[in-house]
Amino acid sequence: MEENIILEILSAFIHNRRPYLNCEMQEGKVFYTFYFQNILPVLAYMDKKWNIIKSEKIKQKLTDCYYQTVAENFKKVATFEVISQRLSENSIPHMPVKGWYLRNLYPVPELRTFGDIDILIHKQDREKSDKLFIENGYKVKENWEPTYTYNNDIVMCEVHTELMDSDLGKGEQVITFFSDALETAEMDKGQRLSPQKETHLIYLICHLAKHLYKGGAGIRMYMDIALFIKEYSDTLDFEKICSDFKKMKLERFFKTVTLACCEWFKIELPFEINDVDLNSIEDLKNYTFDADLFGKTRDKSVISIRNNEDTSKSSVLKDTLFPNAEKIEERYKFVKGRKYLLPVAWVARGFVNLKEIPSKLKYIKNVSNTDMTLVSEYDKFISQMGL
């Protein structure tokens, strides 16, 4: 029941109307679901505009959340504008994706929260970009190809040399599809680029697939896609988009996600989807609301066994403790084509994983105790989604 109420509030938000709430809602449950899905500022905005919450205690929390979010995101945007200008001054083309541009689809842009700002650069600009971030007061949090993470006291930036770093079990074409994303991008400001619209939508759906494949994707990711389609559906080349997903063996997933957005947020499409079972959309809704935004509260053991090539506990445990050279290369890109650096990667892996020993031990225990019937059920569900 709460899920349908939440979807009605989000749909009303997208269409700028009062939500139709014909039943008594459990405001505490609704509040915490919005919180765990990282969309609490949207509920705050809707209550501010339409007065849908009765509890004064919750109202005050929403008011505090609203103004705090707006202030924090305003500072993040201003801070990123500075580093973006520095990148431009140093002739480094860079392309923010997801939240940076999606926020402009929100009635108040600062309501679109983001933990980090994702930026794509050319691989040859990697060293120059790294030096620039450090010179401008950013600290290095992660520096393994193809993702480099920098943060200061205000904003975190994830700098990518590849837009997609997971093949979703579909093959290299998922990663290579975005190899020319910078070349097809549109000029925004200075050397800052905005993604070509079809490419951006495809990336949003592939990024959602990546999180769903590895653990979970929250309702905000679907809402972002719904807002994007609503804004640009008249100009998007859906025939090309569908063809591109077909090449990546993700056509079914594209249709499932798109139909879910239509059903949940009441958006219209310029084409019909009649080969996706509505029961699978209901299953996807239940799974989406069963965890937080990135599925971090969910036990990953079932998912790991299902996604493993051998679909066995022993294979997952072996890969966890002693990953093969290909897995090491996937994480430590400097090894690729230079097998003699594998020992260096193993040493680096040891240092990186020291702090993760307790969680790794818990994970190993969970994998060992996993009921394989749950793996079969999960495989049926995720295959039904097209992954």
GROMACS .gro file of C-alpha atoms in nm:
model
  387
    1MET     CA    1   0.000   0.000   0.000
    2GLU     CA    2   0.277   0.247   0.098
    3GLU     CA    3   0.457   0.178  -0.230
    4ASN     CA    4   0.154   0.289  -0.433
    5ILE     CA    5   0.115   0.602  -0.221
    6ILE     CA    6   0.482   0.686  -0.273
    7LEU     CA    7   0.453   0.634  -0.648
    8GLU     CA    8   0.145   0.858  -0.655
    9ILE     CA    9   0.334   1.135  -0.474
   10LEU     CA   10   0.629   1.099  -0.714
   11SER     CA   11   0.398   1.093  -1.016
   12ALA     CA   12   0.228   1.410  -0.892
   13PHE     CA   13   0.572   1.566  -0.845
   14ILE     CA   14   0.670   1.484  -1.203
   15HIS     CA   15   0.344   1.624  -1.344
   16ASN     CA   16   0.326   1.925  -1.109
   17ARG     CA   17  -0.014   1.842  -0.962
   18ARG     CA   18  -0.169   1.758  -0.627
   19PRO     CA   19  -0.132   1.388  -0.537
   20TYR     CA   20  -0.454   1.187  -0.524
   21LEU     CA   21  -0.436   1.029  -0.179
   22ASN     CA   22  -0.768   0.853  -0.131
   23CYS     CA   23  -0.666   0.649   0.172
   24GLU     CA   24  -0.504   0.708   0.508
   25MET     CA   25  -0.130   0.675   0.480
   26GLN     CA   26   0.109   0.569   0.752
   27GLU     CA   27   0.313   0.885   0.751
   28GLY     CA   28   0.603   0.738   0.948
   29LYS     CA   29   0.650   0.453   0.699
   30VAL     CA   30   0.619   0.687   0.403
   31PHE     CA   31   0.873   0.927   0.557
   32TYR     CA   32   1.133   0.655   0.615
   33THR     CA   33   1.086   0.501   0.270
   34PHE     CA   34   1.149   0.840   0.111
   35TYR     CA   35   1.452   0.873   0.338
   36PHE     CA   36   1.604   0.532   0.253
   37GLN     CA   37   1.540   0.587  -0.117
   38ASN     CA   38   1.724   0.920  -0.093
   39ILE     CA   39   1.427   1.126  -0.218
   40LEU     CA   40   1.315   1.283   0.110
   41PRO     CA   41   1.358   1.639  -0.031
   42VAL     CA   42   1.089   1.554  -0.289
   43LEU     CA   43   0.842   1.464  -0.013
   44ALA     CA   44   0.941   1.787   0.165
   45TYR     CA   45   0.868   1.986  -0.151
   46MET     CA   46   0.532   1.815  -0.208
   47ASP     CA   47   0.424   1.877   0.151
   48LYS     CA   48   0.539   2.238   0.130
   49LYS     CA   49   0.331   2.286  -0.184
   50TRP     CA   50   0.026   2.067  -0.118
   51ASN     CA   51   0.018   2.017   0.262
   52ILE     CA   52  -0.015   1.637   0.246
   53ILE     CA   53   0.140   1.550   0.586
   54LYS     CA   54  -0.058   1.589   0.908
   55SER     CA   55   0.206   1.514   1.170
   56GLU     CA   56   0.369   1.837   1.290
   57LYS     CA   57   0.679   1.643   1.397
   58ILE     CA   58   0.728   1.500   1.049
   59LYS     CA   59   0.646   1.836   0.891
   60GLN     CA   60   0.926   2.000   1.088
   61LYS     CA   61   1.172   1.729   0.982
   62LEU     CA   62   1.070   1.780   0.620
   63THR     CA   63   1.111   2.156   0.645
   64ASP     CA   64   1.460   2.114   0.791
   65CYS     CA   65   1.545   1.861   0.520
   66TYR     CA   66   1.420   2.092   0.244
   67TYR     CA   67   1.628   2.395   0.335
   68GLN     CA   68   1.934   2.191   0.433
   69THR     CA   69   1.927   2.003   0.099
   70VAL     CA   70   1.886   2.322  -0.104
   71ALA     CA   71   2.173   2.490   0.081
   72GLU     CA   72   2.407   2.189   0.055
   73ASN     CA   73   2.339   2.127  -0.312
   74PHE     CA   74   2.374   2.497  -0.393
   75LYS     CA   75   2.725   2.482  -0.244
   76LYS     CA   76   2.804   2.160  -0.434
   77VAL     CA   77   2.699   2.315  -0.764
   78ALA     CA   78   2.898   2.633  -0.700
   79THR     CA   79   3.204   2.428  -0.605
   80PHE     CA   80   3.179   2.210  -0.914
   81GLU     CA   81   3.144   2.517  -1.135
   82VAL     CA   82   3.486   2.627  -1.009
   83ILE     CA   83   3.660   2.298  -1.086
   84SER     CA   84   3.478   2.276  -1.421
   85GLN     CA   85   3.614   2.620  -1.509
   86ARG     CA   86   3.965   2.508  -1.410
   87LEU     CA   87   3.931   2.200  -1.635
   88SER     CA   88   3.822   2.426  -1.921
   89GLU     CA   89   4.110   2.668  -1.863
   90ASN     CA   90   4.349   2.373  -1.888
   91SER     CA   91   4.191   2.251  -2.214
   92ILE     CA   92   4.044   1.935  -2.060
   93PRO     CA   93   3.711   1.838  -2.221
   94HIS     CA   94   3.486   1.695  -1.950
   95MET     CA   95   3.131   1.570  -1.948
   96PRO     CA   96   2.918   1.549  -1.632
   97VAL     CA   97   2.639   1.291  -1.650
   98LYS     CA   98   2.332   1.191  -1.451
   99GLY     CA   99   2.258   1.424  -1.158
  100TRP     CA  100   2.438   1.732  -1.289
  101TYR     CA  101   2.204   1.765  -1.588
  102LEU     CA  102   1.905   1.575  -1.450
  103ARG     CA  103   1.868   1.829  -1.170
  104ASN     CA  104   1.750   2.081  -1.429
  105LEU     CA  105   1.441   1.864  -1.485
  106TYR     CA  106   1.334   1.914  -1.123
  107PRO     CA  107   1.108   2.212  -1.033
  108VAL     CA  108   1.377   2.310  -0.782
  109PRO     CA  109   1.711   2.179  -0.919
  110GLU     CA  110   1.864   2.152  -0.572
  111LEU     CA  111   1.606   1.884  -0.482
  112ARG     CA  112   1.800   1.635  -0.698
  113THR     CA  113   2.051   1.509  -0.445
  114PHE     CA  114   2.379   1.352  -0.550
  115GLY     CA  115   2.648   1.195  -0.339
  116ASP     CA  116   2.903   1.263  -0.611
  117ILE     CA  117   2.930   1.421  -0.955
  118ASP     CA  118   3.026   1.177  -1.231
  119ILE     CA  119   3.255   1.323  -1.499
  120LEU     CA  120   3.389   1.161  -1.817
  121ILE     CA  121   3.728   1.270  -1.954
  122HIS     CA  122   3.964   1.145  -2.225
  123LYS     CA  123   4.212   0.885  -2.102
  124GLN     CA  124   4.502   1.098  -2.227
  125ASP     CA  125   4.391   1.381  -1.995
  126ARG     CA  126   4.408   1.159  -1.688
  127GLU     CA  127   4.741   1.285  -1.545
  128LYS     CA  128   4.665   1.649  -1.620
  129SER     CA  129   4.322   1.617  -1.457
  130ASP     CA  130   4.467   1.443  -1.151
  131LYS     CA  131   4.722   1.721  -1.099
  132LEU     CA  132   4.453   1.987  -1.138
  133PHE     CA  133   4.219   1.836  -0.878
  134ILE     CA  134   4.502   1.800  -0.625
  135GLU     CA  135   4.624   2.157  -0.687
  136ASN     CA  136   4.270   2.282  -0.621
  137GLY     CA  137   4.249   2.124  -0.276
  138TYR     CA  138   4.085   1.792  -0.356
  139LYS     CA  139   4.200   1.473  -0.184
  140VAL     CA  140   4.236   1.147  -0.371
  141LYS     CA  141   3.993   0.886  -0.243
  142GLU     CA  142   4.030   0.628  -0.522
  143ASN     CA  143   4.271   0.623  -0.814
  144TRP     CA  144   4.228   0.296  -1.000
  145GLU     CA  145   4.154   0.296  -1.372
  146PRO     CA  146   3.893   0.369  -1.503
  147THR     CA  147   3.754   0.566  -1.205
  148TYR     CA  148   3.931   0.830  -0.997
  149THR     CA  149   3.752   0.981  -0.699
  150TYR     CA  150   3.836   1.318  -0.547
  151ASN     CA  151   3.669   1.507  -0.267
  152ASN     CA  152   3.699   1.821  -0.063
  153ASP     CA  153   3.480   1.933   0.227
  154ILE     CA  154   3.188   2.010  -0.005
  155VAL     CA  155   3.169   1.785  -0.310
  156MET     CA  156   3.296   1.450  -0.436
  157CYS     CA  157   3.385   1.403  -0.803
  158GLU     CA  158   3.414   1.067  -0.975
  159VAL     CA  159   3.631   1.113  -1.281
  160HIS     CA  160   3.589   0.834  -1.538
  161THR     CA  161   3.797   0.746  -1.840
  162GLU     CA  162   3.526   0.495  -1.938
  163LEU     CA  163   3.161   0.581  -1.893
  164MET     CA  164   3.058   0.220  -1.830
  165ASP     CA  165   3.279  -0.024  -1.640
  166SER     CA  166   3.055  -0.332  -1.622
  167ASP     CA  167   2.944  -0.563  -1.903
  168LEU     CA  168   2.634  -0.676  -1.707
  169GLY     CA  169   2.711  -1.029  -1.816
  170LYS     CA  170   2.629  -0.929  -2.175
  171GLY     CA  171   2.980  -0.886  -2.312
  172GLU     CA  172   3.227  -0.614  -2.401
  173GLN     CA  173   2.981  -0.431  -2.629
  174VAL     CA  174   2.807  -0.278  -2.324
  175ILE     CA  175   3.132  -0.107  -2.225
  176THR     CA  176   3.249  -0.015  -2.575
  177PHE     CA  177   2.912   0.134  -2.675
  178PHE     CA  178   3.000   0.451  -2.484
  179SER     CA  179   3.357   0.478  -2.616
  180ASP     CA  180   3.267   0.777  -2.837
  181ALA     CA  181   3.043   0.953  -2.582
  182LEU     CA  182   3.270   1.259  -2.569
  183GLU     CA  183   3.293   1.283  -2.949
  184THR     CA  184   2.913   1.285  -2.988
  185ALA     CA  185   2.852   1.520  -2.694
  186GLU     CA  186   2.721   1.875  -2.725
  187MET     CA  187   2.907   2.186  -2.610
  188ASP     CA  188   2.781   2.333  -2.284
  189LYS     CA  189   3.020   2.584  -2.130
  190GLY     CA  190   3.393   2.624  -2.189
  191GLN     CA  191   3.529   2.272  -2.231
  192ARG     CA  192   3.231   2.125  -2.045
  193LEU     CA  193   3.014   1.900  -2.260
  194SER     CA  194   2.661   1.765  -2.220
  195PRO     CA  195   2.578   1.411  -2.338
  196GLN     CA  196   2.393   1.361  -2.662
  197LYS     CA  197   2.032   1.297  -2.557
  198GLU     CA  198   1.993   0.940  -2.686
  199THR     CA  199   2.331   0.845  -2.541
  200HIS     CA  200   2.238   0.995  -2.205
  201LEU     CA  201   1.911   0.802  -2.181
  202ILE     CA  202   2.086   0.479  -2.280
  203TYR     CA  203   2.349   0.545  -2.016
  204LEU     CA  204   2.088   0.617  -1.746
  205ILE     CA  205   1.923   0.282  -1.817
  206CYS     CA  206   2.256   0.095  -1.837
  207HIS     CA  207   2.369   0.257  -1.512
  208LEU     CA  208   2.045   0.144  -1.348
  209ALA     CA  209   2.106  -0.204  -1.491
  210LYS     CA  210   2.457  -0.205  -1.342
  211HIS     CA  211   2.322  -0.136  -0.991
  212LEU     CA  212   2.029  -0.376  -1.029
  213TYR     CA  213   2.265  -0.647  -1.157
  214LYS     CA  214   2.497  -0.602  -0.859
  215GLY     CA  215   2.245  -0.553  -0.579
  216GLY     CA  216   1.969  -0.304  -0.630
  217ALA     CA  217   1.848   0.019  -0.786
  218GLY     CA  218   1.621   0.254  -0.596
  219ILE     CA  219   1.309   0.431  -0.718
  220ARG     CA  220   1.498   0.759  -0.777
  221MET     CA  221   1.684   0.604  -1.071
  222TYR     CA  222   1.352   0.517  -1.234
  223MET     CA  223   1.211   0.862  -1.157
  224ASP     CA  224   1.516   1.022  -1.323
  225ILE     CA  225   1.449   0.819  -1.638
  226ALA     CA  226   1.078   0.909  -1.628
  227LEU     CA  227   1.161   1.281  -1.600
  228PHE     CA  228   1.408   1.252  -1.887
  229ILE     CA  229   1.161   1.074  -2.115
  230LYS     CA  230   0.883   1.317  -2.027
  231GLU     CA  231   1.103   1.616  -2.111
  232TYR     CA  232   1.258   1.486  -2.435
  233SER     CA  233   1.022   1.219  -2.574
  234ASP     CA  234   0.921   1.440  -2.868
  235THR     CA  235   1.279   1.464  -2.993
  236LEU     CA  236   1.433   1.130  -2.889
  237ASP     CA  237   1.497   0.873  -3.162
  238PHE     CA  238   1.344   0.572  -2.988
  239GLU     CA  239   1.393   0.349  -3.293
  240LYS     CA  240   1.770   0.403  -3.270
  241ILE     CA  241   1.764   0.366  -2.891
  242CYS     CA  242   1.583   0.033  -2.913
  243SER     CA  243   1.823  -0.082  -3.185
  244ASP     CA  244   2.125   0.008  -2.968
  245PHE     CA  245   1.984  -0.186  -2.672
  246LYS     CA  246   1.922  -0.482  -2.902
  247LYS     CA  247   2.291  -0.478  -3.004
  248MET     CA  248   2.388  -0.482  -2.635
  249LYS     CA  249   2.143  -0.769  -2.567
  250LEU     CA  250   1.952  -0.539  -2.331
  251GLU     CA  251   1.638  -0.479  -2.537
  252ARG     CA  252   1.412  -0.659  -2.290
  253PHE     CA  253   1.558  -0.465  -1.998
  254PHE     CA  254   1.504  -0.136  -2.184
  255LYS     CA  255   1.140  -0.223  -2.248
  256THR     CA  256   1.084  -0.342  -1.890
  257VAL     CA  257   1.229  -0.024  -1.738
  258THR     CA  258   1.047   0.202  -1.983
  259LEU     CA  259   0.713   0.030  -1.920
  260ALA     CA  260   0.773   0.049  -1.544
  261CYS     CA  261   0.826   0.426  -1.575
  262CYS     CA  262   0.501   0.455  -1.772
  263GLU     CA  263   0.302   0.251  -1.521
  264TRP     CA  264   0.449   0.404  -1.205
  265PHE     CA  265   0.477   0.771  -1.306
  266LYS     CA  266   0.199   0.797  -1.568
  267ILE     CA  267   0.420   0.918  -1.851
  268GLU     CA  268   0.332   0.865  -2.215
  269LEU     CA  269   0.548   0.713  -2.486
  270PRO     CA  270   0.535   0.770  -2.863
  271PHE     CA  271   0.542   0.391  -2.910
  272GLU     CA  272   0.376   0.085  -2.756
  273ILE     CA  273   0.531  -0.186  -2.540
  274ASN     CA  274   0.311  -0.495  -2.550
  275ASP     CA  275   0.559  -0.780  -2.500
  276VAL     CA  276   0.640  -0.723  -2.130
  277ASP     CA  277   0.428  -0.894  -1.864
  278LEU     CA  278   0.276  -0.644  -1.619
  279ASN     CA  279   0.330  -0.899  -1.340
  280SER     CA  280   0.704  -0.854  -1.388
  281ILE     CA  281   0.657  -0.478  -1.340
  282GLU     CA  282   0.486  -0.551  -1.008
  283ASP     CA  283   0.773  -0.783  -0.908
  284LEU     CA  284   1.022  -0.512  -1.000
  285LYS     CA  285   0.833  -0.259  -0.787
  286ASN     CA  286   0.840  -0.487  -0.484
  287TYR     CA  287   1.212  -0.554  -0.530
  288THR     CA  288   1.288  -0.184  -0.575
  289PHE     CA  289   1.122  -0.086  -0.247
  290ASP     CA  290   1.274  -0.380  -0.060
  291ALA     CA  291   1.607  -0.201  -0.001
  292ASP     CA  292   1.772   0.139  -0.012
  293LEU     CA  293   1.884   0.340  -0.318
  294PHE     CA  294   2.175   0.112  -0.412
  295GLY     CA  295   2.060  -0.209  -0.244
  296LYS     CA  296   2.328  -0.176   0.024
  297THR     CA  297   2.093  -0.311   0.291
  298ARG     CA  298   2.042  -0.630   0.091
  299ASP     CA  299   2.241  -0.953   0.140
  300LYS     CA  300   2.455  -0.989  -0.174
  301SER     CA  301   2.531  -1.361  -0.140
  302VAL     CA  302   2.235  -1.478  -0.351
  303ILE     CA  303   2.320  -1.218  -0.618
  304SER     CA  304   2.688  -1.316  -0.627
  305ILE     CA  305   2.609  -1.686  -0.671
  306ARG     CA  306   2.357  -1.614  -0.946
  307ASN     CA  307   2.596  -1.386  -1.137
  308ASN     CA  308   2.890  -1.625  -1.103
  309GLU     CA  309   2.979  -1.812  -1.420
  310ASP     CA  310   2.952  -2.152  -1.246
  311THR     CA  311   2.655  -2.053  -1.026
  312SER     CA  312   2.805  -2.233  -0.728
  313LYS     CA  313   2.899  -2.143  -0.372
  314SER     CA  314   3.249  -2.290  -0.402
  315SER     CA  315   3.324  -2.087  -0.713
  316VAL     CA  316   3.208  -1.762  -0.547
  317LEU     CA  317   3.419  -1.834  -0.237
  318LYS     CA  318   3.720  -1.910  -0.455
  319ASP     CA  319   3.674  -1.590  -0.656
  320THR     CA  320   3.638  -1.391  -0.334
  321LEU     CA  321   3.959  -1.522  -0.180
  322PHE     CA  322   4.164  -1.586  -0.494
  323PRO     CA  323   4.025  -1.396  -0.795
  324ASN     CA  324   4.172  -1.495  -1.132
  325ALA     CA  325   4.393  -1.268  -1.341
  326GLU     CA  326   4.097  -1.138  -1.544
  327LYS     CA  327   3.919  -1.023  -1.225
  328ILE     CA  328   4.236  -0.856  -1.101
  329GLU     CA  329   4.273  -0.678  -1.436
  330GLU     CA  330   3.912  -0.560  -1.417
  331ARG     CA  331   3.982  -0.391  -1.082
  332TYR     CA  332   4.345  -0.286  -1.137
  333LYS     CA  333   4.361  -0.169  -1.497
  334PHE     CA  334   4.736  -0.108  -1.489
  335VAL     CA  335   4.782  -0.488  -1.508
  336LYS     CA  336   4.604  -0.518  -1.844
  337GLY     CA  337   4.854  -0.635  -2.104
  338ARG     CA  338   5.127  -0.646  -1.837
  339LYS     CA  339   5.086  -0.975  -1.652
  340TYR     CA  340   5.422  -0.924  -1.480
  341LEU     CA  341   5.250  -0.657  -1.264
  342LEU     CA  342   5.008  -0.911  -1.110
  343PRO     CA  343   5.216  -0.939  -0.789
  344VAL     CA  344   5.198  -0.560  -0.749
  345ALA     CA  345   4.820  -0.576  -0.787
  346TRP     CA  346   4.797  -0.852  -0.527
  347VAL     CA  347   4.994  -0.642  -0.279
  348ALA     CA  348   4.774  -0.341  -0.352
  349ARG     CA  349   4.463  -0.559  -0.312
  350GLY     CA  350   4.589  -0.673   0.029
  351PHE     CA  351   4.627  -0.318   0.157
  352VAL     CA  352   4.293  -0.205   0.014
  353ASN     CA  353   4.106  -0.499   0.170
  354LEU     CA  354   4.254  -0.478   0.520
  355LYS     CA  355   3.970  -0.262   0.650
  356GLU     CA  356   3.714  -0.484   0.476
  357ILE     CA  357   3.814  -0.807   0.652
  358PRO     CA  358   3.511  -0.812   0.892
  359SER     CA  359   3.262  -0.752   0.610
  360LYS     CA  360   3.439  -1.008   0.388
  361LEU     CA  361   3.419  -1.272   0.662
  362LYS     CA  362   3.047  -1.200   0.706
  363TYR     CA  363   2.998  -1.224   0.330
  364ILE     CA  364   3.182  -1.559   0.313
  365LYS     CA  365   2.962  -1.693   0.593
  366ASN     CA  366   2.646  -1.575   0.415
  367VAL     CA  367   2.753  -1.737   0.089
  368SER     CA  368   2.825  -2.066   0.267
  369ASN     CA  369   2.478  -2.064   0.428
  370THR     CA  370   2.281  -1.952   0.122
  371ASP     CA  371   1.976  -2.158   0.028
  372MET     CA  372   2.021  -2.244  -0.341
  373THR     CA  373   1.645  -2.232  -0.402
  374LEU     CA  374   1.668  -1.857  -0.334
  375VAL     CA  375   1.934  -1.835  -0.603
  376SER     CA  376   1.700  -2.004  -0.851
  377GLU     CA  377   1.414  -1.770  -0.759
  378TYR     CA  378   1.637  -1.465  -0.793
  379ASP     CA  379   1.771  -1.589  -1.128
  380LYS     CA  380   1.416  -1.628  -1.257
  381PHE     CA  381   1.329  -1.274  -1.144
  382ILE     CA  382   1.638  -1.100  -1.279
  383SER     CA  383   1.623  -1.293  -1.609
  384GLN     CA  384   1.260  -1.186  -1.638
  385MET     CA  385   1.383  -0.826  -1.615
  386GLY     CA  386   1.622  -0.886  -1.905
  387LEU     CA  387   1.954  -0.919  -1.719
   0.00000   0.00000   0.00000
